[in-house]
Structures are given as C-alpha cells and as structure tokens.
Backbone as a chain_set.jsonl record, in Angstrom:
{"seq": "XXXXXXXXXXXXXXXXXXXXXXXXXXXXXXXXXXXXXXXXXXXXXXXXXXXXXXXXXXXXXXXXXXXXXXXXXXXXXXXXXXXXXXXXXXXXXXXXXXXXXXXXXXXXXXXXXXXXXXXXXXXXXXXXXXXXXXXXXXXXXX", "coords": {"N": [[-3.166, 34.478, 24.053], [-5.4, 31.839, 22.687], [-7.481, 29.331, 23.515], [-8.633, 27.092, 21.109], [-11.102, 24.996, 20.378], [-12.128, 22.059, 18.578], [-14.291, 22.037, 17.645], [-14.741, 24.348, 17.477], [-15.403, 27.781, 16.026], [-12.649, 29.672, 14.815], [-11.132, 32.682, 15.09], [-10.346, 36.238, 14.459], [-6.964, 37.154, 14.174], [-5.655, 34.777, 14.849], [-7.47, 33.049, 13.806], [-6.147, 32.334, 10.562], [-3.986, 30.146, 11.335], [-5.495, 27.738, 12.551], [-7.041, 27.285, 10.603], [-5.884, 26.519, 8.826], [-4.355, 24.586, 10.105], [-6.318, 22.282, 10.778], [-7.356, 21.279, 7.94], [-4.525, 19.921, 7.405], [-4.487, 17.83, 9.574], [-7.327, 16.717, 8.648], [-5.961, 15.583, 6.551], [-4.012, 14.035, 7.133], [-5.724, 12.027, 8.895], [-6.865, 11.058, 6.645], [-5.078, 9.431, 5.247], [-3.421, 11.035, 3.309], [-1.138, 11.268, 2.132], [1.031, 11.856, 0.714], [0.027, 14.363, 0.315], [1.171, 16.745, 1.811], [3.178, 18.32, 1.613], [1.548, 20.564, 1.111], [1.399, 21.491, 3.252], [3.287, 21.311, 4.981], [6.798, 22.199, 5.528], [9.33, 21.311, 3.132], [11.733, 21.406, 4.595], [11.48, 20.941, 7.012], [11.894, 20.649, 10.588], [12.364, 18.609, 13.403], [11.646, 18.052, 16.088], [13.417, 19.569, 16.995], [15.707, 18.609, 15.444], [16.596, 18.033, 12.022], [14.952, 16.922, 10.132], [13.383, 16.469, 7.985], [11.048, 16.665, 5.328], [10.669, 13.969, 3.626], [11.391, 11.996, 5.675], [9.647, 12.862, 7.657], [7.035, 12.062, 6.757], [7.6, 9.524, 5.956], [7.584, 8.71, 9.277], [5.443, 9.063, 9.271], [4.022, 7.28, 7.6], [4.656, 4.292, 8.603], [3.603, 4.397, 11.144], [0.626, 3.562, 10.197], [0.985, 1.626, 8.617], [1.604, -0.137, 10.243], [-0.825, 0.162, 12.166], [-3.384, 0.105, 10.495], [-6.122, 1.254, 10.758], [-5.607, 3.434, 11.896], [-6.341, 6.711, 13.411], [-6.033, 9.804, 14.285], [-7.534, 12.042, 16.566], [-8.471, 15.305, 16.814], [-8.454, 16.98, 19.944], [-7.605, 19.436, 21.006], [-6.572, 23.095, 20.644], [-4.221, 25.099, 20.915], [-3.198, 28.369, 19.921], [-0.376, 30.76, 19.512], [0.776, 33.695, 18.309], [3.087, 32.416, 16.071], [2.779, 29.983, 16.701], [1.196, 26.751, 17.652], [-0.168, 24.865, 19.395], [-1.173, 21.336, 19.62], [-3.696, 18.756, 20.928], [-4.598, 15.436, 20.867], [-5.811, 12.539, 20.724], [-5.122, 9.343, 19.795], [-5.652, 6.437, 17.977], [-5.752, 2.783, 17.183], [-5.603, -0.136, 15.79], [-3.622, -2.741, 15.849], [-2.119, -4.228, 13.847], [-0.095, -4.947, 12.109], [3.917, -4.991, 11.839], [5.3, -3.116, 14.21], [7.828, -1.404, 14.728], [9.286, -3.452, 15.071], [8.059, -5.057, 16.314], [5.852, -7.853, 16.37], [2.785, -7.96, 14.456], [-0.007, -7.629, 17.15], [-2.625, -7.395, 17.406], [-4.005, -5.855, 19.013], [-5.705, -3.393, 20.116], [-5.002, -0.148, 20.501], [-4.578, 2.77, 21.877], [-3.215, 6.369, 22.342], [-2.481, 9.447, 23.948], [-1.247, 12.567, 22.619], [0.856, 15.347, 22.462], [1.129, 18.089, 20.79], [3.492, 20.859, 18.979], [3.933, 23.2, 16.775], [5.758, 25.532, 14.589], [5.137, 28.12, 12.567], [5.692, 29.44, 9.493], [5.299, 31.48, 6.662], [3.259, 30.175, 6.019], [3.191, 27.055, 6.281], [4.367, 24.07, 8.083], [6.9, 24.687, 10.002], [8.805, 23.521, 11.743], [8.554, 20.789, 14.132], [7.671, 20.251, 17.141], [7.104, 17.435, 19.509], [5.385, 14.544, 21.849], [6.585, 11.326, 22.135], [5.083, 9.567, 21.23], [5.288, 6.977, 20.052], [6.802, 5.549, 21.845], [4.285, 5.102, 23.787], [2.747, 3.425, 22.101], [4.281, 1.249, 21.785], [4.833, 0.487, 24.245], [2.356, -0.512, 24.739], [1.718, -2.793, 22.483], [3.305, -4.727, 22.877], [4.153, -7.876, 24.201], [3.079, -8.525, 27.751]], "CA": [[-3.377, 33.112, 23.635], [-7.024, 31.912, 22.642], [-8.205, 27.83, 23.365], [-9.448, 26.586, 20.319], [-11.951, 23.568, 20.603], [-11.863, 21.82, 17.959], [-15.342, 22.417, 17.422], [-15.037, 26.102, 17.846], [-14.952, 28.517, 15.39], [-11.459, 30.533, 15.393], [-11.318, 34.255, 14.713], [-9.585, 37.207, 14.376], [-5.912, 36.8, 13.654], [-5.286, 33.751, 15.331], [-8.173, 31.849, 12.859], [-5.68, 31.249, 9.611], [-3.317, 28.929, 11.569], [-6.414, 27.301, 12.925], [-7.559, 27.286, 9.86], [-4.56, 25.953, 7.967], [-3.759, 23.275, 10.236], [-7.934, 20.992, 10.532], [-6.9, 20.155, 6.662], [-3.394, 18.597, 7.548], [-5.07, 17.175, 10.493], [-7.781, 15.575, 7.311], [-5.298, 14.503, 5.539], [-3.34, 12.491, 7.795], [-6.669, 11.1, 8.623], [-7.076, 10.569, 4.868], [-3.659, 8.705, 4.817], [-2.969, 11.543, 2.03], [0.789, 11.796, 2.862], [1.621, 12.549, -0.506], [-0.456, 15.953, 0.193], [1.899, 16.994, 3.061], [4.316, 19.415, 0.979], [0.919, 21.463, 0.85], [1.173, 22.234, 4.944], [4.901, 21.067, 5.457], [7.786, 22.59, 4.603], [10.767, 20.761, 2.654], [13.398, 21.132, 5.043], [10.679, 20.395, 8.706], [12.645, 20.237, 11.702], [11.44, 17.48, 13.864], [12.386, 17.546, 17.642], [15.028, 19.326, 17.047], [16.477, 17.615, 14.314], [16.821, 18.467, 10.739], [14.495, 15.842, 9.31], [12.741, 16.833, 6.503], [10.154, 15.921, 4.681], [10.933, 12.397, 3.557], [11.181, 11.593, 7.4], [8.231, 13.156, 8.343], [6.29, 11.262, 5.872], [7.832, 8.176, 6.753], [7.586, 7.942, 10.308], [3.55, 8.637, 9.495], [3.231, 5.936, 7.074], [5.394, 3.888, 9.23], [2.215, 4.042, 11.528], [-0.37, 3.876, 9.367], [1.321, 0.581, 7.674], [1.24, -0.818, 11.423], [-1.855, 0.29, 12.46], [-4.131, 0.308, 9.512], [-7.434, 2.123, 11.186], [-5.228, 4.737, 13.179], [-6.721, 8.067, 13.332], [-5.357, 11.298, 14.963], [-8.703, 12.945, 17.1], [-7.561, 16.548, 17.462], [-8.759, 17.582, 20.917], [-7.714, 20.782, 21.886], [-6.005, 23.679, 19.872], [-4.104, 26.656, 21.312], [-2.761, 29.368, 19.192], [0.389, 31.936, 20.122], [1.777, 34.118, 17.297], [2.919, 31.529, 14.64], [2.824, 28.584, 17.373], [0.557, 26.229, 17.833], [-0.189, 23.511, 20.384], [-2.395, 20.902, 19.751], [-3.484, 17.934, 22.162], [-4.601, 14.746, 20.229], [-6.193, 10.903, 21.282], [-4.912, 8.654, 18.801], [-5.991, 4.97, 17.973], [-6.045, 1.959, 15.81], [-5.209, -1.728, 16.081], [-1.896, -3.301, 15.638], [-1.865, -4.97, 12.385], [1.081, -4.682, 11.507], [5.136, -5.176, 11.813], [5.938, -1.99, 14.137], [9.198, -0.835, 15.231], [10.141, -4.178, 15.296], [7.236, -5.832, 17.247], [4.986, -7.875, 14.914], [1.049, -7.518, 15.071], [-1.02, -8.342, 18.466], [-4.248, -7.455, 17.05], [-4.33, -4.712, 20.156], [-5.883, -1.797, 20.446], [-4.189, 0.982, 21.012], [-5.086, 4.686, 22.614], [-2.322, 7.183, 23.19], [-2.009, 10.869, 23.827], [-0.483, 13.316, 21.892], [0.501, 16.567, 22.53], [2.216, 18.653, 19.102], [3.803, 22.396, 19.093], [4.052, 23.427, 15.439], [5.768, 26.559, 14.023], [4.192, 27.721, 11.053], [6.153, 30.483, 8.591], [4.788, 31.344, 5.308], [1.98, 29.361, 6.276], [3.696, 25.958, 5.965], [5.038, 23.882, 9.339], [8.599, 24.178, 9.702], [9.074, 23.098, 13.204], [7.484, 20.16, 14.762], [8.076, 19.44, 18.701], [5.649, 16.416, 19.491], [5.496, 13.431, 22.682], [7.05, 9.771, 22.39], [3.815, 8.422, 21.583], [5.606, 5.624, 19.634], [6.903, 4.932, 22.776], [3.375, 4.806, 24.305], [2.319, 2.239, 21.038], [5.387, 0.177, 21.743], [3.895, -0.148, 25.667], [0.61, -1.253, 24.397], [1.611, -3.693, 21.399], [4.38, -5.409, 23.482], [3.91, -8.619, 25.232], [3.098, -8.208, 28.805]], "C": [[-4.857, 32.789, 23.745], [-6.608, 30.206, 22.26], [-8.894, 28.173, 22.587], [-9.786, 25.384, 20.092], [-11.84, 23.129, 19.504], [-13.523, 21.761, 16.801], [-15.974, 23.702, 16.958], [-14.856, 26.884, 16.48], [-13.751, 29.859, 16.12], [-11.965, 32.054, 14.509], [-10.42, 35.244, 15.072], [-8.168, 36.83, 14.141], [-5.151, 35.722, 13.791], [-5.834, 32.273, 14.033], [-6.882, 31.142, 11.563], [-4.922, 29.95, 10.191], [-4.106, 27.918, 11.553], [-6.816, 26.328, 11.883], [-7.044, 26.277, 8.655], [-4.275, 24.276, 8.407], [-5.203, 21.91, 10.184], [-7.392, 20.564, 9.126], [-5.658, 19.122, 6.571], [-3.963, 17.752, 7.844], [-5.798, 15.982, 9.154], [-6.878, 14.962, 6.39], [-4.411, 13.5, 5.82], [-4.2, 11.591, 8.048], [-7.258, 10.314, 7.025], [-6.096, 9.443, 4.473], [-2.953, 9.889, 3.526], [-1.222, 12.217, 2.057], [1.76, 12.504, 2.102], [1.026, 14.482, -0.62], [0.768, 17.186, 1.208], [2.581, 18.39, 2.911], [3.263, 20.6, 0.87], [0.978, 22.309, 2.539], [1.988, 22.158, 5.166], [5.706, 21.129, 4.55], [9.225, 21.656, 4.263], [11.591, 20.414, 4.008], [12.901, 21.635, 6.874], [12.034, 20.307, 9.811], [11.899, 19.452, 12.586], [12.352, 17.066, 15.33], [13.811, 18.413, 17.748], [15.801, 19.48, 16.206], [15.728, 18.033, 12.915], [16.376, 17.666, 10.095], [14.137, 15.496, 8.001], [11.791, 16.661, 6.447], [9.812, 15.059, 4.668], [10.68, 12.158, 5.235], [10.246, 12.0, 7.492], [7.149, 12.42, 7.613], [6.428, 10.002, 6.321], [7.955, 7.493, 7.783], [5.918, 8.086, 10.33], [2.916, 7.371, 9.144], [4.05, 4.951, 7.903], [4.322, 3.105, 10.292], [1.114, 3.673, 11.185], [-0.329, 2.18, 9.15], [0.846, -0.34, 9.036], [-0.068, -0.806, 12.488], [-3.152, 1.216, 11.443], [-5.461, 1.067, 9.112], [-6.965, 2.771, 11.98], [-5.505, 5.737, 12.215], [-6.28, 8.937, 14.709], [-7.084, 11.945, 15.113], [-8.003, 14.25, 17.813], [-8.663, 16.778, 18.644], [-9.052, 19.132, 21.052], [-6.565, 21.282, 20.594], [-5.685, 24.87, 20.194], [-3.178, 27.267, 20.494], [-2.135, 30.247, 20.081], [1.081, 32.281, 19.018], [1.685, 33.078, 15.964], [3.353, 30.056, 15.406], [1.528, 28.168, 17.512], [0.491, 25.082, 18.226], [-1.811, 22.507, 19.809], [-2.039, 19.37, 20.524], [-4.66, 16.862, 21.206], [-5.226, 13.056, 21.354], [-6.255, 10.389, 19.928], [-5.827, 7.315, 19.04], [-6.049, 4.544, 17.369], [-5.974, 0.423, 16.773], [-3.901, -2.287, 15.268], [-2.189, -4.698, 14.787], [-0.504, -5.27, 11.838], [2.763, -4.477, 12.243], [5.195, -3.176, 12.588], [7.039, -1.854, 15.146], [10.051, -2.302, 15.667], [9.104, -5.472, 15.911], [6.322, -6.344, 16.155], [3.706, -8.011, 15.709], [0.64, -8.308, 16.142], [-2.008, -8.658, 18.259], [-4.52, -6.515, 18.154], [-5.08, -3.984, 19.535], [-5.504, -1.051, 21.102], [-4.511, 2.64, 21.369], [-4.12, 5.466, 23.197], [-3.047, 8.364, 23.088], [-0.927, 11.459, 23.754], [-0.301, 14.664, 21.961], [2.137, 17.165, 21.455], [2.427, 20.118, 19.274], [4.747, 22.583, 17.778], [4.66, 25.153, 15.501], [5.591, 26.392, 12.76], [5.376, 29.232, 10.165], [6.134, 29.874, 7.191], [3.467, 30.22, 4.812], [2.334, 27.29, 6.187], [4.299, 25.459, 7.527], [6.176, 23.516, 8.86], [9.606, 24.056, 10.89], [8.212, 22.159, 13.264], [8.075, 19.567, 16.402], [6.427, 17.907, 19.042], [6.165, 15.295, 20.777], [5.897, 12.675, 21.838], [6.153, 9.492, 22.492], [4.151, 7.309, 20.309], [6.191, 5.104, 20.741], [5.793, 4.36, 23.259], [2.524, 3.546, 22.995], [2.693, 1.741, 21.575], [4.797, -0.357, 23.041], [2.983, -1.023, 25.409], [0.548, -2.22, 23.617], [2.518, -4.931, 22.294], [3.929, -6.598, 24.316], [4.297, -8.535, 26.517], [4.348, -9.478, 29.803]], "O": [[-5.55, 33.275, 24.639], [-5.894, 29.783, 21.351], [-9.686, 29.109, 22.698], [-8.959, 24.597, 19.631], [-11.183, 23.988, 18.917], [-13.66, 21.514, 15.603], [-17.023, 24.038, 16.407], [-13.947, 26.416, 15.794], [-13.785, 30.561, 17.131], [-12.821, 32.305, 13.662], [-9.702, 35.052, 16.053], [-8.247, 35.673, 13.728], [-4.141, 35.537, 13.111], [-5.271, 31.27, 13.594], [-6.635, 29.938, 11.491], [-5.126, 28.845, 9.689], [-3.826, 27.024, 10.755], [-6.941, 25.108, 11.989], [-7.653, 25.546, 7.874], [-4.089, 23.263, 7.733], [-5.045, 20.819, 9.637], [-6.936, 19.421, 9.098], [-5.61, 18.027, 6.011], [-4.227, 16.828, 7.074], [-5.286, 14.936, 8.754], [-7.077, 14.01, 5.635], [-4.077, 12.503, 5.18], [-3.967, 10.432, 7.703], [-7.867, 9.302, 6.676], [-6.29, 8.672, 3.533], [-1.984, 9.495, 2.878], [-0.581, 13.267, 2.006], [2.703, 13.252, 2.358], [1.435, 15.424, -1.3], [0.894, 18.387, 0.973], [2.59, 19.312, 3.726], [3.763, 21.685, 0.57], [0.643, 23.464, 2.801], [2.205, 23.094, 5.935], [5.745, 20.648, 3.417], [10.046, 21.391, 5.142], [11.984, 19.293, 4.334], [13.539, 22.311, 7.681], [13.099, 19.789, 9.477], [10.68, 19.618, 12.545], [13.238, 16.248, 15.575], [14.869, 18.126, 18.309], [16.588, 20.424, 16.146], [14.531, 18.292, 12.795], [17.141, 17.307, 9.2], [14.453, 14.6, 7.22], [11.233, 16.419, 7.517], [8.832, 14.741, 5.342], [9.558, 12.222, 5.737], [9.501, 11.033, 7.336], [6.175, 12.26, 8.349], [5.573, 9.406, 6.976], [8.252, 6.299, 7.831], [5.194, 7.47, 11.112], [2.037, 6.672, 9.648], [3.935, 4.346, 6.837], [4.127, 1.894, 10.402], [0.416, 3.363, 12.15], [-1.306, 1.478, 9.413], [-0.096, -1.129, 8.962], [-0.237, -1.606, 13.409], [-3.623, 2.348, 11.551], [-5.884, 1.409, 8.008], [-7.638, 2.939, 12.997], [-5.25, 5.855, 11.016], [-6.273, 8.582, 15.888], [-7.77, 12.254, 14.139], [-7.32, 14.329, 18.834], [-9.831, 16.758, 18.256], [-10.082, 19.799, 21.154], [-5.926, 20.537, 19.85], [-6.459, 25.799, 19.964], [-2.17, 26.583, 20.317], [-2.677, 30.636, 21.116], [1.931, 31.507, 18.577], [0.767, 32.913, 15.16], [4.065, 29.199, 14.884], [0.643, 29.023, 17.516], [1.007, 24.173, 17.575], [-2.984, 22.857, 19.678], [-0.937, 18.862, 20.728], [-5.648, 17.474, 20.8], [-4.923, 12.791, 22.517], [-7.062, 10.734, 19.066], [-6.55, 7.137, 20.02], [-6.402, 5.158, 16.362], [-6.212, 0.114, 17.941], [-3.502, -2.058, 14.126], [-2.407, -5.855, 15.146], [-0.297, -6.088, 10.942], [2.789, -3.762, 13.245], [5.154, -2.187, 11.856], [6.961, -2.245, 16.31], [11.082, -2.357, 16.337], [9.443, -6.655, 15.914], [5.987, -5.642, 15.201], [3.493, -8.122, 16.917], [0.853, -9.52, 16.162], [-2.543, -9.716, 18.588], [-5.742, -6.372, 18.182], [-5.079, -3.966, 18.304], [-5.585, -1.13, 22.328], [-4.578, 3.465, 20.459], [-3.996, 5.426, 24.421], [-4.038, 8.48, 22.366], [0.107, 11.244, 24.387], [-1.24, 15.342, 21.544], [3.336, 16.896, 21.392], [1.461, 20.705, 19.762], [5.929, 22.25, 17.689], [4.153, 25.953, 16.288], [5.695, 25.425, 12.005], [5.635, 30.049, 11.049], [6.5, 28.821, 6.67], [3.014, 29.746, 3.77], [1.417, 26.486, 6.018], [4.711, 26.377, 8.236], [6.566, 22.721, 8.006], [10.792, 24.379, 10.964], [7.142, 22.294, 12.671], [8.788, 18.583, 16.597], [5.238, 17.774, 18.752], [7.382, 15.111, 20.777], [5.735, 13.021, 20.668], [5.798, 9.07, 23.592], [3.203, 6.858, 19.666], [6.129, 3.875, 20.689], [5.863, 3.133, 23.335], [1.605, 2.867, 23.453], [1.894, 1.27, 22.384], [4.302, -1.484, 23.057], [2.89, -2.169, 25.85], [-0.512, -2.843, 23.683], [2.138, -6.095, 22.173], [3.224, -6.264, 25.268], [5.497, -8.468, 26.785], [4.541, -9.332, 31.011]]}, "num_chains": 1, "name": "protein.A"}
C-alpha cells in the first residue's frame, strides 16, 4: 500500500487509479454530475446497497442544491489493488432545503472518509461516512 498526497505524484502500478479518480474528484467539484457514467459504473453499489447510478447522482446534487458553494478537498489518498481510500474536508454554506431542514446560512465543515472499488476502471463499489449526518449536526438549530 503507497500514501498518496494529493499533491504527490503517483507511480508505478498503483498511479492509474490515482490517476482516474483527481478527475471525478474535478468533476464533482465542477457540479458535472451528468459526467459521472465516465468514472461510475451503472449498477454502483453504495454502502452496501444496490443503488445505482441515478442514486448516486442524486444524493450529490441533493447536496450541492443545499449547499450551493460545497466543495469536496481531497486530503489524503491510499491505494490497495483495485481499492482505494480517500480522506476528504468538505464545506459550503447551507442555502438550501436539506434533508428536511431549511437554510441557516451556516457554514459547514465535515470529514469524509471514501473506500472505492474500481473494475474496468469505473467505481463499482462505494463505502463512505454519514457525513450527511455530520451536515444535519451543523445546519440544525441548537
């Protein structure tokens, strides 16, 4: 297993994942959700669970819609085989209607930690934290 910074250049057989996943990463920062089917596969498992696609799309924009300047800061990036961990500091401001709670105007800062399998170069696993739980903490009246 080889820590990859997010800074770092990756290498040797470990680099394509590496390599593969910084453009998702840009394109969720992009909001480009519609790009998704280019790094995620159809028929995603998500926790577990047999989500898909559609779902995985829609619990991003979901966020996005509710926090209108959230960005995903990838941290840290470790590579095993066709796994990959990565460790994440989110943030935005609560604009928006989420999970039920309507906007504070907060600011919000979780951490995120994601464990992707990748086959055929596409993610078709995603394990990931309850950091809509950790939103829901932070937007919620005290």
């Amino acid at each position: 297993m080889t820590n990859l910074e997010t800074d770092a250049t990756a290498s040797g057989a470990e680099a394509p994942l590496a390599d593969l996943y910084r453009p998702y990463v840009a394109s969720l920062n992009a909001y480009q959700f519609e790009r998704l089917d280019t790094f995620v596969h159809s028929d995603v498992r998500i926790n577990g669970e047999q989500g898909g696609l559609a779902a995985y799309r829609q619990g991003l924009a979901e966020v996005v819609v509710a926090f209108p300047d959230y960005h995903w800061r990838l941290d840290h990036l470790l590579v095993s085989g066709n796994w990959l961990a990565a460790k994440f500091t989110d943030f935005g401001t609560h604009l928006g209607t989420f999970l039920g709670v309507p906007p504070s105007g907060k600011t919000v800062r979780t951490f995120e930690l994601a464990h992707y399998r990748f086959d055929h170069n596409k993610i078709t696993e995603v394990w990931g934290t309850g950091f809509a739980q950790q939103l829901l903490e932070q937007v919620r009246e005290p």
